[in-house]
mmCIF file of C-alpha atoms and ligand atoms in Angstrom:
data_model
loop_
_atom_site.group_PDB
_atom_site.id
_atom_site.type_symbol
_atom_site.label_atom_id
_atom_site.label_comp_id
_atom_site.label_asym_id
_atom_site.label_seq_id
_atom_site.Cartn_x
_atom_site.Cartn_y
_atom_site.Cartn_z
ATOM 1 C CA UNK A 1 -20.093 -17.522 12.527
ATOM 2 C CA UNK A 2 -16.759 -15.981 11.920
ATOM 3 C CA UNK A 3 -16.505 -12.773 9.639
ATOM 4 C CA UNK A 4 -13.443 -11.413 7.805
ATOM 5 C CA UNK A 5 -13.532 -7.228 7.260
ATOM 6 C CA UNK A 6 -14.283 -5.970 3.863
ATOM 7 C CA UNK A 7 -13.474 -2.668 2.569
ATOM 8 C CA UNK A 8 -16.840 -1.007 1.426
ATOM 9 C CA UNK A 9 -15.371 1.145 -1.944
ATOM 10 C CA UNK A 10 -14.532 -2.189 -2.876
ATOM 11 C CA UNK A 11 -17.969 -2.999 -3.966
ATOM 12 C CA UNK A 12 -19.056 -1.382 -7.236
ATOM 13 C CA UNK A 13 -22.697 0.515 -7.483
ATOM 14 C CA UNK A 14 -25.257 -1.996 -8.842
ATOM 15 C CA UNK A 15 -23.408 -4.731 -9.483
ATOM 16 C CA UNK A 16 -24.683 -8.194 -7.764
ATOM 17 C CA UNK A 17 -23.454 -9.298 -4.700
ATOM 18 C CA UNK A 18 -21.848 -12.963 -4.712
ATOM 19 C CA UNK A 19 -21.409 -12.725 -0.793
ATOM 20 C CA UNK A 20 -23.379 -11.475 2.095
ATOM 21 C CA UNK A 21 -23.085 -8.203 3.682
ATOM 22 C CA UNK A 22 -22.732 -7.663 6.995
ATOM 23 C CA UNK A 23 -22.277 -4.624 8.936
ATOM 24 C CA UNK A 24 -21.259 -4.446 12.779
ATOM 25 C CA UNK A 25 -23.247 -2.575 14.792
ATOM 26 C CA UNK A 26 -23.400 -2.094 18.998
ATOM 27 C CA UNK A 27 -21.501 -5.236 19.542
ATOM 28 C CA UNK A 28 -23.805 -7.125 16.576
ATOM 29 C CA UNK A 29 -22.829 -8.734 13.069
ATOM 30 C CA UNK A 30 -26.482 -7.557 11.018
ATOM 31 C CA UNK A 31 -27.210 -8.800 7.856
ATOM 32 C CA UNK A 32 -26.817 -5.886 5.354
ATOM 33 C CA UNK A 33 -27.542 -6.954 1.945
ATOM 34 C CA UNK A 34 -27.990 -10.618 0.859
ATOM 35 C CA UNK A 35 -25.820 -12.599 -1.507
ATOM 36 C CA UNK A 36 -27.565 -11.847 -4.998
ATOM 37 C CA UNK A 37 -28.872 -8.212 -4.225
ATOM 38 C CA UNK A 38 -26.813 -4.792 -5.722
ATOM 39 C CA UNK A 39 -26.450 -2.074 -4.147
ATOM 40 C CA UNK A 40 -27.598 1.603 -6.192
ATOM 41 C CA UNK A 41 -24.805 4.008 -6.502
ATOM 42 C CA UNK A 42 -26.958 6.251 -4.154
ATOM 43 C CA UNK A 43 -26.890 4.309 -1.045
ATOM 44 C CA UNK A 44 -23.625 3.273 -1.639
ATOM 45 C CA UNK A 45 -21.767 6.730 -1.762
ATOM 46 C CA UNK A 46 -23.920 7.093 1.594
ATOM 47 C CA UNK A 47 -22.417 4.314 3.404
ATOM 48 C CA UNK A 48 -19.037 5.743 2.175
ATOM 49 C CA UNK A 49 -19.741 9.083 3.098
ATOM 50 C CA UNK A 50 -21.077 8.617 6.219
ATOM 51 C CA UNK A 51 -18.620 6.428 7.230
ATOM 52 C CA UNK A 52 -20.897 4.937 10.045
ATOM 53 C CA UNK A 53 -20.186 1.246 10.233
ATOM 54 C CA UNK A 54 -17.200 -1.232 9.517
ATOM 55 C CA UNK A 55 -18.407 -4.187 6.502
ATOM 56 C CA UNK A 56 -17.723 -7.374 7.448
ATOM 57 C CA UNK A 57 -18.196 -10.936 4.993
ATOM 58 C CA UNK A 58 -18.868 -14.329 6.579
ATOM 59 C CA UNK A 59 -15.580 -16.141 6.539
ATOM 60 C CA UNK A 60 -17.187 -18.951 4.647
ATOM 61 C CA UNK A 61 -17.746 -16.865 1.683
ATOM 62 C CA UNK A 62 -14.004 -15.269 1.855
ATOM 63 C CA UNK A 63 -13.630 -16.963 -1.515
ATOM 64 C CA UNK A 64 -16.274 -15.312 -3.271
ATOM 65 C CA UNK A 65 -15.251 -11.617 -2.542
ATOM 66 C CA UNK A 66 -11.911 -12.851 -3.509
ATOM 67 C CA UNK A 67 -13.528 -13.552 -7.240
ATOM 68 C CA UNK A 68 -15.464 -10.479 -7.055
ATOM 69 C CA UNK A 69 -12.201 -8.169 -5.725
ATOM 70 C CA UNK A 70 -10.514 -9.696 -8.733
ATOM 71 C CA UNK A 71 -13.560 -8.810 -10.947
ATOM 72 C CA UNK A 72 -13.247 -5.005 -9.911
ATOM 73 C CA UNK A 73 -10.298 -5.035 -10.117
ATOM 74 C CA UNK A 74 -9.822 -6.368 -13.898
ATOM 75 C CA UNK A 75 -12.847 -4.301 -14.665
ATOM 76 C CA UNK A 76 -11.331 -1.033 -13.453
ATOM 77 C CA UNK A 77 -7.866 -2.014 -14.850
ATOM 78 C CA UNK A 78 -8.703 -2.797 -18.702
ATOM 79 C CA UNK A 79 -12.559 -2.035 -18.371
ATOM 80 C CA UNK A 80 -13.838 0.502 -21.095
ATOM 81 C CA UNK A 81 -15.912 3.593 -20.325
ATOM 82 C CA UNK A 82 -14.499 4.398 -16.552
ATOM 83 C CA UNK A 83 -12.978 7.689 -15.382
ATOM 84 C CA UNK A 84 -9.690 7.620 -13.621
ATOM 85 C CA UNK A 85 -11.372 8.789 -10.704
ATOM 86 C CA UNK A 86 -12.932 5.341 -10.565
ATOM 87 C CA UNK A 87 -10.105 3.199 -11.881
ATOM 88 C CA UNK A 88 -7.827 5.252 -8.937
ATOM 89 C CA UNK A 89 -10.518 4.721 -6.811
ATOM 90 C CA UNK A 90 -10.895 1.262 -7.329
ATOM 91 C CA UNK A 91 -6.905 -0.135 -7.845
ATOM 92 C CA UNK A 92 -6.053 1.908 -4.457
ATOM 93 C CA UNK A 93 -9.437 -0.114 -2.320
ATOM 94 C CA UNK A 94 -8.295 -3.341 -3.694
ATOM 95 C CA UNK A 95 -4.841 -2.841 -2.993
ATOM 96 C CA UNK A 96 -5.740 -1.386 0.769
ATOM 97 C CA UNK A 97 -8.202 -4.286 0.925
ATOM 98 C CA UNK A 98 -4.495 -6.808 0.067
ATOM 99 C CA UNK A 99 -2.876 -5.360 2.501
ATOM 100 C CA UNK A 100 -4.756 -6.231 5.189
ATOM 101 C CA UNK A 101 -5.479 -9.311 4.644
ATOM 102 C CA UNK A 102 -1.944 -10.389 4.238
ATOM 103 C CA UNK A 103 -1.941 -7.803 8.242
ATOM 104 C CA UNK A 104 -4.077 -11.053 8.926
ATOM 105 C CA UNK A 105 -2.889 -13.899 7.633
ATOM 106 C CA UNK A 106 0.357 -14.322 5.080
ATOM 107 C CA UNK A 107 -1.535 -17.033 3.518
ATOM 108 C CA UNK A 108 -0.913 -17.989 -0.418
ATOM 109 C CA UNK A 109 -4.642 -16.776 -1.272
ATOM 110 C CA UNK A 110 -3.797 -12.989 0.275
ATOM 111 C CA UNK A 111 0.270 -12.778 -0.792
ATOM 112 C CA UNK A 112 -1.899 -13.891 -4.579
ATOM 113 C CA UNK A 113 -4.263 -11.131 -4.230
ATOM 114 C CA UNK A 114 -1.495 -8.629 -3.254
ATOM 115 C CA UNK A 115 0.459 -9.219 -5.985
ATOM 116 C CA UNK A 116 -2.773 -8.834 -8.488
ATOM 117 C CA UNK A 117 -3.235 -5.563 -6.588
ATOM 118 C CA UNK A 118 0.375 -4.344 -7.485
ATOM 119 C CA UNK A 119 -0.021 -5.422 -10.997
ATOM 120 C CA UNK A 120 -3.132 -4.017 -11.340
ATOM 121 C CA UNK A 121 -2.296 -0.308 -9.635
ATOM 122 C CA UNK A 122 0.898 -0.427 -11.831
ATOM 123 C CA UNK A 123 -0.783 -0.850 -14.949
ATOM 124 C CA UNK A 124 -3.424 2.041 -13.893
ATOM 125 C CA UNK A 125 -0.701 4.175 -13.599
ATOM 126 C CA UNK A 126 1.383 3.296 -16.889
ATOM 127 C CA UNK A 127 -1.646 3.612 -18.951
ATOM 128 C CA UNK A 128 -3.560 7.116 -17.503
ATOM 129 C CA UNK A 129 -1.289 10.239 -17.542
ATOM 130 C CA UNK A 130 -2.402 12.259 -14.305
ATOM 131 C CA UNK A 131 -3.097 8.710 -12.761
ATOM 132 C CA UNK A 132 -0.354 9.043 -10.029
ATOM 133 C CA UNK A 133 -1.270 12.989 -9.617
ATOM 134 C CA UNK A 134 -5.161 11.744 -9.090
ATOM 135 C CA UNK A 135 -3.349 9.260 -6.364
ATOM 136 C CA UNK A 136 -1.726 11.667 -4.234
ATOM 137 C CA UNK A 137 -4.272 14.421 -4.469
ATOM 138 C CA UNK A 138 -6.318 11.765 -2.971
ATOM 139 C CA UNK A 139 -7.806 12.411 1.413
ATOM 140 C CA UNK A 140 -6.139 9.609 3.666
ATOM 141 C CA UNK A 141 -8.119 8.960 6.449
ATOM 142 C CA UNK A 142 -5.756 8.954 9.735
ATOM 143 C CA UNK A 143 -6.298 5.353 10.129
ATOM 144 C CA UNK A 144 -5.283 4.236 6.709
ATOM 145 C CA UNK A 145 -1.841 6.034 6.812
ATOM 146 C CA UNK A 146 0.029 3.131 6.743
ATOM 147 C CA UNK A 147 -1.737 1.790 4.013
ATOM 148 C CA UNK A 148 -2.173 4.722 1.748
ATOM 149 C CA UNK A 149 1.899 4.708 2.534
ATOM 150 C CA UNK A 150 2.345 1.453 1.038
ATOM 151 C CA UNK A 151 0.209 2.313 -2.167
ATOM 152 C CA UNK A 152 2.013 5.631 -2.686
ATOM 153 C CA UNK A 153 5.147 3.672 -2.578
ATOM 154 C CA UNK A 154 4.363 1.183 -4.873
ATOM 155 C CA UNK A 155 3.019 3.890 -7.846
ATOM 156 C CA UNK A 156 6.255 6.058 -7.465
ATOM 157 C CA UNK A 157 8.690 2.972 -6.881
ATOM 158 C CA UNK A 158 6.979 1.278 -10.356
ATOM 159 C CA UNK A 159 7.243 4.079 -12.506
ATOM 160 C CA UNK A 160 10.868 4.660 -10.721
ATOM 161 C CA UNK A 161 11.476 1.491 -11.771
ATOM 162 C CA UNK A 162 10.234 1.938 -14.868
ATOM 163 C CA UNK A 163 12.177 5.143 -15.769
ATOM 164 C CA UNK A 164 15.386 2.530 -14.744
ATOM 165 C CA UNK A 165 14.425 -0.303 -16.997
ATOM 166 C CA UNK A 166 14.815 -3.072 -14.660
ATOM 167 C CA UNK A 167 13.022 -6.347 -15.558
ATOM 168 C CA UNK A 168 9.440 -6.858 -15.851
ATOM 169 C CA UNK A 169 9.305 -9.624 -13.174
ATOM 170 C CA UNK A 170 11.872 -7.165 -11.023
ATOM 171 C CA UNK A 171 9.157 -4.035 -11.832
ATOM 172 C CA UNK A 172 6.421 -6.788 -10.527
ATOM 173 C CA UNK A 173 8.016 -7.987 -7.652
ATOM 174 C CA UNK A 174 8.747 -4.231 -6.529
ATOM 175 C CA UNK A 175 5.638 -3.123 -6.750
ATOM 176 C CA UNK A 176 4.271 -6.280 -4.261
ATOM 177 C CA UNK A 177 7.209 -5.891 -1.592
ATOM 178 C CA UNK A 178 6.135 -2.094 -1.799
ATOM 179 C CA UNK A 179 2.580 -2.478 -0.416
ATOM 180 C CA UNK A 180 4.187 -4.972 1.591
ATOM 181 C CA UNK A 181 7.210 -3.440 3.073
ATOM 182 C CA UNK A 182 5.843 -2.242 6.239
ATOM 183 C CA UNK A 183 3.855 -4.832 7.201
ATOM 184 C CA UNK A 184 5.853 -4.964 10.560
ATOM 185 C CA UNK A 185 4.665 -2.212 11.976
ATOM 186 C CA UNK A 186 1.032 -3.606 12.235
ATOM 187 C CA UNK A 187 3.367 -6.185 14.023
ATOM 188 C CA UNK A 188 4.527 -3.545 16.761
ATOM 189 C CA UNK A 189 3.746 -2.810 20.264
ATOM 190 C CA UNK A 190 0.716 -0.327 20.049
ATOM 191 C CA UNK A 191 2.882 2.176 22.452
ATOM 192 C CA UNK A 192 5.274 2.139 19.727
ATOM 193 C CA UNK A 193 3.057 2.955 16.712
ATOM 194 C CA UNK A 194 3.264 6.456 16.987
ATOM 195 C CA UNK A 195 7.198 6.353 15.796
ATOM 196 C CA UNK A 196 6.242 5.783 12.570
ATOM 197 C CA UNK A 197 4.731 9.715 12.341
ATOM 198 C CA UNK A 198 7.895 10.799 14.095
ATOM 199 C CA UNK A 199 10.714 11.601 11.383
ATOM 200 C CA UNK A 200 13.264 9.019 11.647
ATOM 201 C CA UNK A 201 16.071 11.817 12.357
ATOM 202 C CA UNK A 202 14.150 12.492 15.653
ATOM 203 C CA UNK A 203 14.052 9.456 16.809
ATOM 204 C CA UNK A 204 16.246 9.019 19.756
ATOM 205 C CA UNK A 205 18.519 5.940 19.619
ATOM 206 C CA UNK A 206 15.931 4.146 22.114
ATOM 207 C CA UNK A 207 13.201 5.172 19.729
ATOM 208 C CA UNK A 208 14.918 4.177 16.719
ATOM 209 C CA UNK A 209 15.896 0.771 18.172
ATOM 210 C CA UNK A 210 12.341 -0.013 18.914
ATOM 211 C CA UNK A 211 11.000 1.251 15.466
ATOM 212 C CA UNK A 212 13.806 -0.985 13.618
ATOM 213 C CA UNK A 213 12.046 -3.507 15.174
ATOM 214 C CA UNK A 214 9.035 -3.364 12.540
ATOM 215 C CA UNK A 215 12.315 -4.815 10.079
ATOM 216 C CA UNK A 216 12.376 -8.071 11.922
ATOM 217 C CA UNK A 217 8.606 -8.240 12.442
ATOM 218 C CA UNK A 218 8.054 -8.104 8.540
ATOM 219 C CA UNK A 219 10.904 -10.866 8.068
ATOM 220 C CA UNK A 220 9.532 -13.022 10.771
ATOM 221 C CA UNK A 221 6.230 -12.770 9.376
ATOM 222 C CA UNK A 222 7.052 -13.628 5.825
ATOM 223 C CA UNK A 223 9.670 -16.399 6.417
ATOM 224 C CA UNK A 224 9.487 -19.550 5.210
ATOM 225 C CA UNK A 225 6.368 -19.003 2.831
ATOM 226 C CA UNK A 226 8.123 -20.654 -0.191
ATOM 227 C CA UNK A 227 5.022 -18.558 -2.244
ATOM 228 C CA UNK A 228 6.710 -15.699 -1.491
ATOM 229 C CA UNK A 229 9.272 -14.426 -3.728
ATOM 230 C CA UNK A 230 12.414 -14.702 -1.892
ATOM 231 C CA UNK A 231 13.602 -11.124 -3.798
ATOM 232 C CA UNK A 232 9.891 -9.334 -2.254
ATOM 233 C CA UNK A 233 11.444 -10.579 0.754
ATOM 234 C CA UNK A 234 14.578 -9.397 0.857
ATOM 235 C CA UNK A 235 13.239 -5.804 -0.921
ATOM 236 C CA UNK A 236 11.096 -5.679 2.430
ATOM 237 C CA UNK A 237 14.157 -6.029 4.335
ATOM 238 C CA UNK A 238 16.261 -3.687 3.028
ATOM 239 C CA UNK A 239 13.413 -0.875 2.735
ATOM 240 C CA UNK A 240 15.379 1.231 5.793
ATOM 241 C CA UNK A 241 18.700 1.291 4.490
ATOM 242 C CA UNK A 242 20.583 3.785 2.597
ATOM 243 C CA UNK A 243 24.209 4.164 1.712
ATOM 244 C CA UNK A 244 25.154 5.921 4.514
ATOM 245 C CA UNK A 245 24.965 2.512 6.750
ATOM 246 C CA UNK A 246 22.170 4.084 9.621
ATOM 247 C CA UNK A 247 19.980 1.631 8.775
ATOM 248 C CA UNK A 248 18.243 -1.387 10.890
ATOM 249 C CA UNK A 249 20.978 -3.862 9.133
ATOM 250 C CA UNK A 250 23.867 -1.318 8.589
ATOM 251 C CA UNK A 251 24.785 -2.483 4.920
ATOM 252 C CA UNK A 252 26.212 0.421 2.552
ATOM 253 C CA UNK A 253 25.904 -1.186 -0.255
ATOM 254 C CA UNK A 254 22.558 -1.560 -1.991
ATOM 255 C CA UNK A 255 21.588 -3.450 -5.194
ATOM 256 C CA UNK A 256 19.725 -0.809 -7.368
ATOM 257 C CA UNK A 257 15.820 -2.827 -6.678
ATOM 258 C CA UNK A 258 16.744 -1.778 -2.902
ATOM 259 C CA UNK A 259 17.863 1.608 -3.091
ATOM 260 C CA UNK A 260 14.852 2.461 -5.322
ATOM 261 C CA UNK A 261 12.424 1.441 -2.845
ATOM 262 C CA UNK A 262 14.602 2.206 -0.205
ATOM 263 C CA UNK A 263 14.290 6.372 -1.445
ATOM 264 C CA UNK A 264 10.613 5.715 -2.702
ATOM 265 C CA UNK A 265 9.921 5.005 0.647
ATOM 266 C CA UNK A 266 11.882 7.680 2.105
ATOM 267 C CA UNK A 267 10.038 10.405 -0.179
ATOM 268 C CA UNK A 268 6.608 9.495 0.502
ATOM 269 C CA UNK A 269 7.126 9.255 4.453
ATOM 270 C CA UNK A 270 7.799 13.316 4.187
ATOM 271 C CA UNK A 271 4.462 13.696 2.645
ATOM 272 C CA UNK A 272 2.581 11.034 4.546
ATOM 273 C CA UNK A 273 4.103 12.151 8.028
ATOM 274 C CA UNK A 274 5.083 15.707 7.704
ATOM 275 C CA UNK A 275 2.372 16.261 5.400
ATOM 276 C CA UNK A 276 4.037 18.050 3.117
ATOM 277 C CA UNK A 277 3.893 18.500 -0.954
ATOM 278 C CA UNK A 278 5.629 16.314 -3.193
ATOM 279 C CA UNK A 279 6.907 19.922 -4.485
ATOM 280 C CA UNK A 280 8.275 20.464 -0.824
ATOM 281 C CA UNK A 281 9.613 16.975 -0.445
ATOM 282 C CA UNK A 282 11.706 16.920 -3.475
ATOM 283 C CA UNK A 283 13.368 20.437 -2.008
ATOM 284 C CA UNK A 284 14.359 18.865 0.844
ATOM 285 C CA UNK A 285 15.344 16.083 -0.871
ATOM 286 C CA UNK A 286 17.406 17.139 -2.962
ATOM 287 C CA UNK A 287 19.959 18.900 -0.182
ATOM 288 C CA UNK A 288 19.008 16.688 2.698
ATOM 289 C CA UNK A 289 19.321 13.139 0.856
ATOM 290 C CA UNK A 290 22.254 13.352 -1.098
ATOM 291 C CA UNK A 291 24.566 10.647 0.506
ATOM 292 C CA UNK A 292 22.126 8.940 1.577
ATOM 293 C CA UNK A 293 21.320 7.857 -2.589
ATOM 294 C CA UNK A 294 22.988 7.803 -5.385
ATOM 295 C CA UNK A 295 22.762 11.080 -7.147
ATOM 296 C CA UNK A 296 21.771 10.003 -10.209
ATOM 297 C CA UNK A 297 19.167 8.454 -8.332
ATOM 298 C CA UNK A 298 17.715 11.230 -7.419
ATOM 299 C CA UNK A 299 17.861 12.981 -10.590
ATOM 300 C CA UNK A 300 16.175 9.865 -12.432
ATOM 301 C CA UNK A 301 13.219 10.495 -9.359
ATOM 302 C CA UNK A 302 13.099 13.753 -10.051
ATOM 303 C CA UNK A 303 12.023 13.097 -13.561
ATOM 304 C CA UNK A 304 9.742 10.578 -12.755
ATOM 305 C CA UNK A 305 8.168 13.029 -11.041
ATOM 306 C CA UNK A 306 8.099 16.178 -13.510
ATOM 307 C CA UNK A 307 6.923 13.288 -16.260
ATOM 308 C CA UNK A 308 4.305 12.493 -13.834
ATOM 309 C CA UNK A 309 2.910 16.103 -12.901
ATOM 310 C CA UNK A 310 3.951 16.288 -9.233
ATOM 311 C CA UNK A 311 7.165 18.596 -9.281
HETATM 312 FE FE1 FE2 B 1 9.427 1.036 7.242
HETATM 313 FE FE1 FE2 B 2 7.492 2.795 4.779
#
């Protein structure tokens, strides 16, 4: 039997179980809970805690936690009676849960879910004041950096987008090549991971050559999928550039879609890799990054960011 991974704070507390659930354990798939049991928010917050074991599905059933993602995911979304803590909680899982899936497979079933994901976060965010605070205040597990990247990028670059009035369908599609845009780097050599933590402006040209790379891997990866929205696409491309013409394709000139997820991502890589505060990043960014984005740019950011708490 072949299994696909599923991410455990995906399944609500007693809530029935349309799938089975496995867990992997000394080189074993064992059954963990049967298709039609619930598991009691007790146990639950144990596995979570404890962190002991990865969850796995049988492939065969890949459809059914695809219904029940999307069921959690409405439910914390426009569901009545849940904190923020849970509808955080839940948007952020689902959206991690997207993500790698499409690492898997770009298949139309995983680019659909990612783009519910992206919807879904967005509206979390538009509708909860202190929703995007609760997001960044939230622990990131070393291994989920890249992901909880991608997520932090999509809140700030939709409510960035947002603040700029672009288009519904441009807000939508920004928020999906956002927890999309560095898909190449799962793509990478593994001896070449470990540029992503290094700031880009220590990179030597080598390095930075080899880390572009993750630009091509993303395109490769996402060509020719005609489910794909050809503007996602080209957002995911252009994530690296800024005006100054440094980046992987060397264009100066960015349309404004690009350049706001261009900086988004830019921000959140100083708080993801150099740990620091959104309070600390915006100081730096505000002297450092000025040339690389338009200044009014950064001054439509930085009220994003007051509105939203962080500054
Ligand atoms: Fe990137
Ligand atoms: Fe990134």
């Amino acid at each position: 039997m072949d299994f696909v991974p599923l991410r455990i704070k995906t399944v609500q507390p007693d809530t029935e179980l349309s799938f089975d659930l496995y867990i992997y354990y000394k080189d074993h798939y064992l059954c963990y809970a049967e298709r039609g049991n619930a598991l009691t928010t007790a146990k639950l917050e144990k596995l979570i805690n404890q962190d002991m074991a990865d969850f796995y599905v049988p492939e065969e059933q890949v459809d059914n936690v695809t219904l029940f993602l999307d069921e959690a995911l409405n439910e914390a979304v426009y569901g009545e009676g849940k904190s923020l803590e849970e509808r955080v909680d839940v948007v952020s899982e689902v959206a991690a849960q997207s993500i790698e899936r499409m690492n898997e497979e770009a298949s139309h079933k995983n680019y659909d879910m990612t783009q519910k994901a992206a919807s879904g976060l967005r509206t979390v965010i538009k509708n909860n004041p202190n929703a995007l605070k609760k997001l960044f205040g939230q622990k990131t597990k070393e291994s989920d950096l890249i992901i909880n990247h991608s997520i932090n990028v999509c809140a700030l670059a939709t409510r960035l987008g947002e603040h700029l009035r672009f288009k519904e369908d441009e807000i939508d599609d920004l928020a999906t090549a956002a927890l999309l845009h560095d898909i190449g780097l799962t793509k990478l050599k593994v001896e070449d991971l470990p540029l992503f933590e290094k700031e880009a402006t220590a990179h030597t040209p080598d390095e930075r050559l080899r880390y572009s790379q993750h630009i091509k891997l993303s395109q490769n990866f996402l060509n020719g999928k005609d489910f794909i929205s050809k503007r996602v696409e080209d957002l995911v491309n252009h994530h690296e550039e800024d005006l100054t013409g440094l980046g992987p394709l060397k264009v100066r000139k960015l349309t404004p879609l690009q350049e706001c997820l261009s900086l988004c991502n830019a921000f959140d890589k100083r708080l993801i890799v150099k740990k620091e505060s959104p309070k600390e990043a915006y100081k730096v960014f505000q002297l450092d990054y000025i040339g690389r984005y338009n200044l009014e740019l950064i001054q439509r950011f930085e009220a994003v960011l007051v509105e939203e708490g962080l500054l």
